[in-house]
Short mmCIF file of N, CA and C in Angstrom, two decimals:
data_model
loop_
_atom_site.label_atom_id
_atom_site.label_comp_id
_atom_site.label_asym_id
_atom_site.label_seq_id
_atom_site.Cartn_x
_atom_site.Cartn_y
_atom_site.Cartn_z
N PHE A 523 -31.79 -13.66 -5.03
CA PHE A 523 -31.45 -12.90 -3.75
C PHE A 523 -29.90 -12.84 -3.79
N TYR A 524 -29.46 -11.68 -3.77
CA TYR A 524 -27.98 -11.25 -3.92
C TYR A 524 -27.53 -10.68 -2.50
N LEU A 525 -26.49 -11.50 -1.94
CA LEU A 525 -25.87 -11.13 -0.71
C LEU A 525 -24.63 -10.43 -0.71
N ALA A 526 -24.30 -9.12 -0.60
CA ALA A 526 -23.16 -8.66 -0.64
C ALA A 526 -22.17 -9.05 0.26
N MET A 527 -21.01 -9.19 0.00
CA MET A 527 -19.78 -9.36 0.80
C MET A 527 -19.68 -8.21 1.76
N ALA A 528 -19.32 -8.75 3.05
CA ALA A 528 -19.43 -7.83 4.06
C ALA A 528 -17.87 -7.06 4.24
N PHE A 529 -16.62 -8.06 4.02
CA PHE A 529 -15.46 -7.46 4.39
C PHE A 529 -14.75 -7.42 3.11
N VAL A 530 -13.78 -6.13 3.04
CA VAL A 530 -13.12 -5.91 1.80
C VAL A 530 -11.45 -5.43 2.19
N GLY A 531 -10.81 -6.14 1.52
CA GLY A 531 -9.28 -5.94 1.77
C GLY A 531 -9.01 -4.80 0.87
N VAL A 532 -8.35 -3.72 1.16
CA VAL A 532 -8.04 -2.64 0.33
C VAL A 532 -6.79 -2.18 0.54
N GLU A 533 -6.17 -1.53 -0.54
CA GLU A 533 -4.88 -0.77 -0.52
C GLU A 533 -5.18 0.59 -0.60
N PHE A 534 -4.58 1.48 0.46
CA PHE A 534 -4.81 2.88 0.49
C PHE A 534 -3.90 3.63 -0.41
N THR A 535 -4.21 4.60 -0.98
CA THR A 535 -3.63 5.52 -1.86
C THR A 535 -2.59 6.21 -1.24
N GLU A 536 -2.79 7.00 0.07
CA GLU A 536 -1.89 7.72 0.69
C GLU A 536 -0.67 7.23 1.15
N ASN A 537 -0.61 5.90 1.65
CA ASN A 537 0.61 5.53 1.96
C ASN A 537 0.80 3.95 1.73
N GLY A 538 0.05 3.40 0.75
CA GLY A 538 0.26 2.14 0.33
C GLY A 538 0.07 0.95 1.31
N THR A 539 -0.53 1.27 2.37
CA THR A 539 -0.71 0.06 3.40
C THR A 539 -2.08 -0.50 3.03
N VAL A 540 -2.40 -1.60 3.53
CA VAL A 540 -3.52 -2.45 3.38
C VAL A 540 -4.41 -2.38 4.72
N GLY A 541 -5.62 -2.51 4.41
CA GLY A 541 -6.59 -2.64 5.48
C GLY A 541 -7.74 -3.46 5.25
N LEU A 542 -8.69 -3.93 6.46
CA LEU A 542 -9.76 -4.47 6.23
C LEU A 542 -10.84 -3.57 6.52
N VAL A 543 -11.82 -3.41 5.61
CA VAL A 543 -13.10 -2.60 5.98
C VAL A 543 -14.20 -3.25 5.71
N HIS A 544 -15.49 -2.53 6.36
CA HIS A 544 -16.64 -3.11 6.03
C HIS A 544 -17.10 -2.65 4.59
N SER A 545 -17.86 -3.31 3.87
CA SER A 545 -18.38 -2.81 2.50
C SER A 545 -19.25 -1.60 2.63
N SER A 546 -19.94 -1.47 3.79
CA SER A 546 -20.76 -0.39 4.10
C SER A 546 -20.03 0.92 4.26
N TRP A 547 -18.76 0.85 4.32
CA TRP A 547 -18.07 1.95 4.76
C TRP A 547 -17.55 2.79 3.47
N PHE A 548 -17.81 2.31 2.22
CA PHE A 548 -17.43 2.79 1.02
C PHE A 548 -18.34 3.86 0.66
N THR A 549 -17.79 4.91 -0.12
CA THR A 549 -18.52 5.90 -0.71
C THR A 549 -19.23 5.24 -1.86
N PRO A 550 -20.14 6.01 -2.35
CA PRO A 550 -21.01 5.24 -3.58
C PRO A 550 -20.11 4.75 -4.79
N PHE A 551 -19.16 5.51 -5.13
CA PHE A 551 -18.39 5.17 -6.24
C PHE A 551 -17.24 4.12 -5.88
N LYS A 552 -17.03 3.83 -4.51
CA LYS A 552 -15.97 2.88 -4.22
C LYS A 552 -14.60 3.27 -4.30
N ARG A 553 -14.43 4.53 -4.31
CA ARG A 553 -13.07 5.15 -4.57
C ARG A 553 -12.43 5.65 -3.24
N GLU A 554 -13.31 5.78 -2.24
CA GLU A 554 -13.00 6.33 -0.75
C GLU A 554 -13.75 5.42 0.04
N VAL A 555 -13.08 5.47 1.29
CA VAL A 555 -13.59 4.58 2.37
C VAL A 555 -13.67 5.53 3.68
N PHE A 556 -14.61 5.47 4.50
CA PHE A 556 -14.73 6.00 5.77
C PHE A 556 -14.03 5.15 6.80
N TRP A 557 -13.08 5.64 7.65
CA TRP A 557 -12.43 4.94 8.59
C TRP A 557 -12.69 5.43 10.09
N PRO A 558 -13.07 4.65 10.79
CA PRO A 558 -13.50 5.05 12.14
C PRO A 558 -12.42 5.48 13.03
N PRO A 559 -12.78 6.44 14.02
CA PRO A 559 -11.59 7.15 14.83
C PRO A 559 -11.11 6.48 15.97
N TYR A 560 -11.39 5.23 16.20
CA TYR A 560 -11.19 4.41 17.41
C TYR A 560 -9.56 4.21 17.54
N LYS A 561 -9.14 4.29 18.73
CA LYS A 561 -7.86 4.13 18.96
C LYS A 561 -7.24 2.57 19.37
N THR A 562 -8.20 1.85 19.75
CA THR A 562 -7.63 0.63 20.14
C THR A 562 -8.38 -0.47 19.11
N SER A 563 -7.68 -1.71 18.87
CA SER A 563 -8.10 -2.48 17.91
C SER A 563 -9.42 -3.35 18.34
N ASN A 564 -9.44 -3.37 19.58
CA ASN A 564 -10.83 -3.99 20.06
C ASN A 564 -12.14 -3.15 19.43
N THR A 565 -12.03 -1.86 19.77
CA THR A 565 -13.22 -0.97 19.25
C THR A 565 -13.31 -1.00 17.88
N PHE A 566 -12.35 -1.16 17.19
CA PHE A 566 -12.33 -1.07 15.66
C PHE A 566 -12.78 -2.36 15.27
N ASN A 567 -12.35 -3.47 15.74
CA ASN A 567 -12.84 -4.84 15.35
C ASN A 567 -14.31 -4.97 15.68
N ARG A 568 -14.93 -4.58 16.67
CA ARG A 568 -16.25 -4.37 17.18
C ARG A 568 -17.08 -3.57 16.09
N ALA A 569 -16.50 -2.45 15.80
CA ALA A 569 -17.11 -1.80 14.72
C ALA A 569 -17.31 -2.45 13.36
N LEU A 570 -16.03 -3.15 12.92
CA LEU A 570 -15.97 -3.91 11.65
C LEU A 570 -16.93 -5.12 11.62
N THR A 571 -16.97 -5.84 12.65
CA THR A 571 -17.83 -7.09 12.64
C THR A 571 -19.37 -6.64 12.88
N ASN A 572 -19.61 -5.73 13.45
CA ASN A 572 -20.95 -5.23 13.85
C ASN A 572 -21.56 -4.31 12.65
N ALA A 573 -20.61 -4.09 11.70
CA ALA A 573 -21.02 -3.25 10.48
C ALA A 573 -21.49 -2.03 10.89
N GLU A 574 -20.78 -1.13 11.95
CA GLU A 574 -21.12 0.04 12.42
C GLU A 574 -21.32 1.09 11.15
N GLU A 575 -22.48 1.82 11.20
CA GLU A 575 -22.65 2.86 10.28
C GLU A 575 -21.59 3.93 10.57
N PRO A 576 -21.07 4.43 9.27
CA PRO A 576 -20.05 5.54 9.32
C PRO A 576 -20.85 6.72 9.83
N ASP A 577 -20.06 7.75 10.76
CA ASP A 577 -20.43 8.73 11.15
C ASP A 577 -19.71 9.91 10.38
N GLN A 578 -20.16 10.44 9.30
CA GLN A 578 -19.31 11.23 8.26
C GLN A 578 -18.81 12.56 9.08
N SER A 579 -19.27 13.00 10.17
CA SER A 579 -18.73 14.12 10.77
C SER A 579 -17.70 13.66 11.71
N ASN A 580 -17.29 12.33 12.03
CA ASN A 580 -16.54 11.86 12.99
C ASN A 580 -15.46 11.01 12.06
N TRP A 581 -15.69 10.27 11.29
CA TRP A 581 -14.88 9.29 10.65
C TRP A 581 -14.14 10.04 9.47
N THR A 582 -12.83 9.61 9.52
CA THR A 582 -12.00 10.17 8.35
C THR A 582 -12.26 9.52 6.94
N LEU A 583 -11.94 10.10 5.98
CA LEU A 583 -12.10 9.66 4.63
C LEU A 583 -10.89 9.49 3.83
N HIS A 584 -10.60 8.19 3.40
CA HIS A 584 -9.28 7.82 2.76
C HIS A 584 -9.52 7.36 1.45
N ALA A 585 -8.49 7.73 0.54
CA ALA A 585 -8.74 7.26 -0.99
C ALA A 585 -8.27 5.72 -0.90
N VAL A 586 -9.03 4.96 -1.79
CA VAL A 586 -8.50 3.50 -1.98
C VAL A 586 -7.87 3.39 -3.34
N LYS A 587 -6.80 2.97 -3.34
CA LYS A 587 -6.00 2.77 -4.69
C LYS A 587 -6.61 1.28 -5.29
N ARG A 588 -6.85 0.38 -4.59
CA ARG A 588 -7.43 -0.89 -5.16
C ARG A 588 -7.99 -1.69 -4.06
N SER A 589 -8.91 -2.54 -4.53
CA SER A 589 -9.59 -3.56 -3.60
C SER A 589 -9.02 -5.14 -3.96
N PHE A 590 -8.45 -5.81 -2.97
CA PHE A 590 -7.92 -6.90 -3.21
C PHE A 590 -8.85 -8.11 -3.34
N PHE A 591 -9.84 -8.12 -2.43
CA PHE A 591 -10.80 -9.19 -2.21
C PHE A 591 -12.02 -8.78 -1.49
N GLU A 592 -13.21 -9.64 -1.60
CA GLU A 592 -14.35 -9.27 -0.90
C GLU A 592 -14.59 -10.64 -0.27
N CYS A 593 -15.04 -10.78 1.15
CA CYS A 593 -15.30 -11.90 1.81
C CYS A 593 -16.41 -11.79 2.69
N ASP A 594 -17.07 -12.83 3.13
CA ASP A 594 -18.22 -12.61 3.93
C ASP A 594 -17.85 -13.28 5.38
N ASP A 595 -16.62 -14.00 5.40
CA ASP A 595 -16.17 -14.58 6.71
C ASP A 595 -14.97 -13.76 7.12
N ILE A 596 -15.23 -13.23 8.39
CA ILE A 596 -14.28 -12.23 9.04
C ILE A 596 -12.94 -12.90 9.17
N ASP A 597 -12.88 -14.39 9.49
CA ASP A 597 -11.62 -14.89 9.75
C ASP A 597 -10.91 -15.20 8.44
N LYS A 598 -11.57 -15.67 7.30
CA LYS A 598 -10.97 -15.77 6.05
C LYS A 598 -10.56 -14.31 5.72
N ALA A 599 -11.22 -13.36 5.88
CA ALA A 599 -10.78 -12.06 5.44
C ALA A 599 -9.55 -11.65 6.04
N ARG A 600 -9.29 -11.93 7.37
CA ARG A 600 -8.04 -11.56 8.07
C ARG A 600 -7.05 -12.36 7.49
N LYS A 601 -7.15 -13.72 7.07
CA LYS A 601 -6.08 -14.37 6.66
C LYS A 601 -5.66 -13.98 5.25
N LYS A 602 -6.62 -13.56 4.47
CA LYS A 602 -6.30 -13.01 3.14
C LYS A 602 -5.55 -11.74 3.13
N LEU A 603 -5.90 -11.02 4.20
CA LEU A 603 -5.29 -9.71 4.42
C LEU A 603 -3.89 -9.77 4.81
N LYS A 604 -3.52 -10.81 5.65
CA LYS A 604 -1.92 -11.07 6.23
C LYS A 604 -1.43 -11.57 4.64
N ILE A 605 -1.97 -12.08 3.83
CA ILE A 605 -1.21 -12.45 2.73
C ILE A 605 -1.10 -11.18 1.55
N CYS A 606 -2.07 -10.33 1.79
CA CYS A 606 -1.91 -9.04 1.09
C CYS A 606 -0.65 -8.22 1.44
N GLU A 607 -0.44 -8.48 2.73
CA GLU A 607 0.62 -7.59 3.37
C GLU A 607 2.20 -7.94 2.80
N VAL A 608 2.20 -9.16 2.26
CA VAL A 608 3.41 -9.68 1.52
C VAL A 608 3.54 -9.78 0.00
N THR A 609 2.31 -9.87 -0.42
CA THR A 609 2.15 -9.94 -1.87
C THR A 609 0.99 -9.04 -2.55
N SER A 610 1.20 -8.79 -3.71
CA SER A 610 0.17 -8.06 -4.32
C SER A 610 -0.56 -8.60 -5.33
N ASP A 611 -0.81 -9.93 -5.24
CA ASP A 611 -1.47 -10.85 -6.19
C ASP A 611 -2.73 -11.35 -5.77
N ILE A 612 -3.36 -10.93 -4.89
CA ILE A 612 -4.73 -11.32 -4.24
C ILE A 612 -5.52 -10.92 -5.38
N GLN A 613 -6.29 -12.05 -5.88
CA GLN A 613 -7.34 -11.76 -6.65
C GLN A 613 -8.59 -11.41 -5.97
N SER A 614 -9.72 -10.79 -6.73
CA SER A 614 -10.98 -10.50 -6.16
C SER A 614 -11.95 -11.67 -6.26
N GLU A 615 -11.51 -12.79 -6.19
CA GLU A 615 -12.61 -13.90 -6.10
C GLU A 615 -12.96 -14.19 -4.71
N PRO A 616 -14.19 -14.14 -4.45
CA PRO A 616 -14.93 -14.12 -3.17
C PRO A 616 -14.55 -15.34 -2.21
N GLU A 617 -14.46 -16.71 -2.67
CA GLU A 617 -14.34 -17.79 -1.82
C GLU A 617 -13.03 -18.39 -2.03
N GLY A 618 -12.18 -17.94 -2.95
CA GLY A 618 -10.92 -18.71 -3.08
C GLY A 618 -9.90 -18.07 -2.06
N LEU A 619 -9.45 -18.83 -0.95
CA LEU A 619 -8.84 -18.32 -0.01
C LEU A 619 -7.24 -18.33 -0.35
N TYR A 620 -6.74 -19.52 -0.66
CA TYR A 620 -5.21 -19.43 -0.98
C TYR A 620 -5.09 -19.74 -2.47
N GLN A 621 -5.99 -20.35 -3.30
CA GLN A 621 -5.90 -20.49 -4.69
C GLN A 621 -5.49 -19.45 -5.53
N ASP A 622 -5.83 -18.23 -5.10
CA ASP A 622 -5.77 -16.99 -5.85
C ASP A 622 -4.21 -16.58 -5.58
N CYS A 623 -3.63 -16.92 -4.61
CA CYS A 623 -2.26 -16.21 -4.03
C CYS A 623 -1.30 -16.98 -4.64
N SER A 624 -0.23 -16.17 -5.07
CA SER A 624 0.98 -16.85 -5.61
C SER A 624 1.84 -17.38 -4.47
N GLY A 625 1.77 -16.68 -3.35
CA GLY A 625 2.47 -17.17 -2.30
C GLY A 625 3.98 -16.55 -2.27
N LYS A 626 4.34 -15.90 -3.40
CA LYS A 626 5.71 -15.33 -3.39
C LYS A 626 5.72 -14.07 -2.74
N ARG A 627 6.81 -13.63 -2.19
CA ARG A 627 6.92 -12.44 -1.54
C ARG A 627 7.36 -11.50 -2.58
N SER A 628 6.58 -10.37 -2.85
CA SER A 628 6.99 -9.50 -3.78
C SER A 628 8.08 -8.50 -3.33
N ALA A 629 8.81 -7.90 -4.33
CA ALA A 629 9.86 -7.18 -3.84
C ALA A 629 9.26 -5.68 -3.48
N ARG A 630 9.89 -5.30 -2.48
CA ARG A 630 9.24 -4.09 -2.06
C ARG A 630 9.81 -2.78 -2.78
N VAL A 631 8.91 -2.08 -3.38
CA VAL A 631 9.27 -0.94 -4.34
C VAL A 631 9.68 0.30 -3.49
N ARG A 632 11.00 0.82 -3.29
CA ARG A 632 11.21 1.92 -2.49
C ARG A 632 11.19 3.13 -3.34
N LYS A 633 10.68 4.13 -2.66
CA LYS A 633 10.68 5.55 -3.21
C LYS A 633 12.21 6.28 -3.46
N PRO A 634 12.22 6.73 -4.48
CA PRO A 634 13.65 7.43 -4.49
C PRO A 634 13.94 8.29 -3.62
N ARG A 635 15.15 8.45 -3.17
CA ARG A 635 15.47 9.45 -2.12
C ARG A 635 15.29 10.97 -2.87
N VAL A 636 14.65 11.72 -2.13
CA VAL A 636 14.58 13.19 -2.72
C VAL A 636 15.68 14.04 -1.95
N VAL A 637 16.62 14.69 -2.50
CA VAL A 637 17.32 15.58 -1.89
C VAL A 637 16.95 17.02 -2.31
N TYR A 638 16.56 17.93 -1.47
CA TYR A 638 16.23 18.98 -1.91
C TYR A 638 17.42 20.18 -1.45
N SER A 639 17.37 21.19 -2.49
CA SER A 639 18.54 22.11 -2.42
C SER A 639 17.92 23.46 -2.50
N SER A 640 18.57 24.44 -1.80
CA SER A 640 18.19 25.83 -1.84
C SER A 640 18.66 26.59 -3.12
N ASP A 641 19.41 25.92 -3.95
CA ASP A 641 19.95 26.52 -5.15
C ASP A 641 18.78 26.92 -6.02
N SER A 642 18.81 28.04 -6.79
CA SER A 642 17.89 28.47 -7.70
C SER A 642 17.93 27.70 -8.98
N GLU A 643 19.18 26.99 -9.16
CA GLU A 643 19.44 26.55 -10.59
C GLU A 643 18.65 24.98 -10.61
N GLY A 644 18.26 24.73 -11.82
CA GLY A 644 17.81 23.54 -11.94
C GLY A 644 18.75 22.20 -11.90
N GLU A 645 17.90 21.24 -11.55
CA GLU A 645 18.70 19.92 -11.39
C GLU A 645 19.54 19.77 -12.61
N GLU A 646 19.04 19.86 -13.88
CA GLU A 646 19.88 19.48 -15.00
C GLU A 646 21.28 20.58 -15.06
N ALA A 647 21.06 21.65 -14.74
CA ALA A 647 22.02 22.61 -15.03
C ALA A 647 23.17 22.33 -14.00
N ARG A 648 22.74 21.81 -12.72
CA ARG A 648 23.56 21.50 -11.84
C ARG A 648 24.63 20.35 -12.32
N HIS A 649 23.92 19.19 -12.81
CA HIS A 649 24.78 18.24 -13.29
C HIS A 649 25.56 18.41 -14.61
N LYS A 650 25.10 19.34 -15.42
CA LYS A 650 26.03 19.72 -16.43
C LYS A 650 27.23 20.56 -16.20
N SER A 651 27.17 21.20 -15.09
CA SER A 651 28.30 22.00 -14.57
C SER A 651 29.42 21.34 -13.85
N LEU A 652 29.39 20.21 -13.64
CA LEU A 652 30.25 19.32 -12.92
C LEU A 652 31.53 19.31 -13.69
N PRO A 653 32.61 19.44 -13.02
CA PRO A 653 33.80 19.09 -14.07
C PRO A 653 34.21 17.51 -14.19
N LYS A 654 34.95 17.33 -15.23
CA LYS A 654 35.24 15.90 -15.31
C LYS A 654 36.25 15.59 -14.37
N PRO A 655 36.19 14.27 -13.95
CA PRO A 655 37.13 13.68 -13.12
C PRO A 655 38.58 13.62 -13.58
N PRO A 656 39.66 13.45 -12.87
CA PRO A 656 40.78 13.43 -13.48
C PRO A 656 41.02 12.01 -14.09
N ALA A 657 42.06 12.13 -14.98
CA ALA A 657 42.29 10.91 -15.71
C ALA A 657 42.83 9.75 -14.89
N PHE A 658 42.50 8.47 -15.38
CA PHE A 658 43.09 7.45 -14.44
C PHE A 658 44.43 7.15 -14.96
N GLN A 659 45.45 6.99 -13.87
CA GLN A 659 46.97 6.59 -14.57
C GLN A 659 46.79 5.06 -14.16
N GLN A 660 47.57 4.29 -14.93
CA GLN A 660 47.92 3.04 -14.83
C GLN A 660 49.07 2.62 -14.19
N LEU A 661 49.14 1.79 -13.29
CA LEU A 661 50.42 1.53 -12.61
C LEU A 661 51.09 0.43 -13.33
N ASN A 662 52.36 0.56 -13.63
CA ASN A 662 53.30 -0.41 -14.45
C ASN A 662 53.75 -1.39 -13.31
N LEU A 663 53.27 -2.50 -13.16
CA LEU A 663 53.57 -3.54 -11.89
C LEU A 663 54.86 -4.29 -12.48
N ARG A 664 55.16 -4.12 -13.68
CA ARG A 664 56.41 -4.93 -14.19
C ARG A 664 57.90 -4.32 -13.78
N LYS A 665 57.59 -3.12 -13.48
CA LYS A 665 58.80 -2.26 -13.27
C LYS A 665 59.28 -2.39 -11.75
N PRO A 666 60.35 -2.83 -11.40
CA PRO A 666 60.84 -2.95 -10.05
C PRO A 666 60.83 -1.76 -9.19
N VAL A 667 60.56 -1.72 -8.02
CA VAL A 667 60.55 -0.52 -7.19
C VAL A 667 61.83 -0.35 -6.62
#
């Protein structure tokens, strides 16, 4: 008899955030998950713990970058999710709560700042056309003023 794990910690593709979802909210290939439209955390938590069936006409579909863990205990799943918020080393072992986690805070990877220009020239052409900076003149500190 195989019992599927109920709660899954996932990282979403769109914005890189992590969240806790019910395993029944996944699409068949487990690459997307349905998300309930509830505005308050109480109604969301009720849907999560009661394994509410997704209403495909009302729930939004979100791409999943990866799954961190599966857990059948909601409290353990929430603890693991808090760890996922600061580290990316959570393994997908079902019962290992802290053994899997390095506990180290991972460096946040920032996206490069994008500056848009209305120029029709390409980025490379603009860099190549910049003039050279003036030559650096050394000061003679031994000479009296």
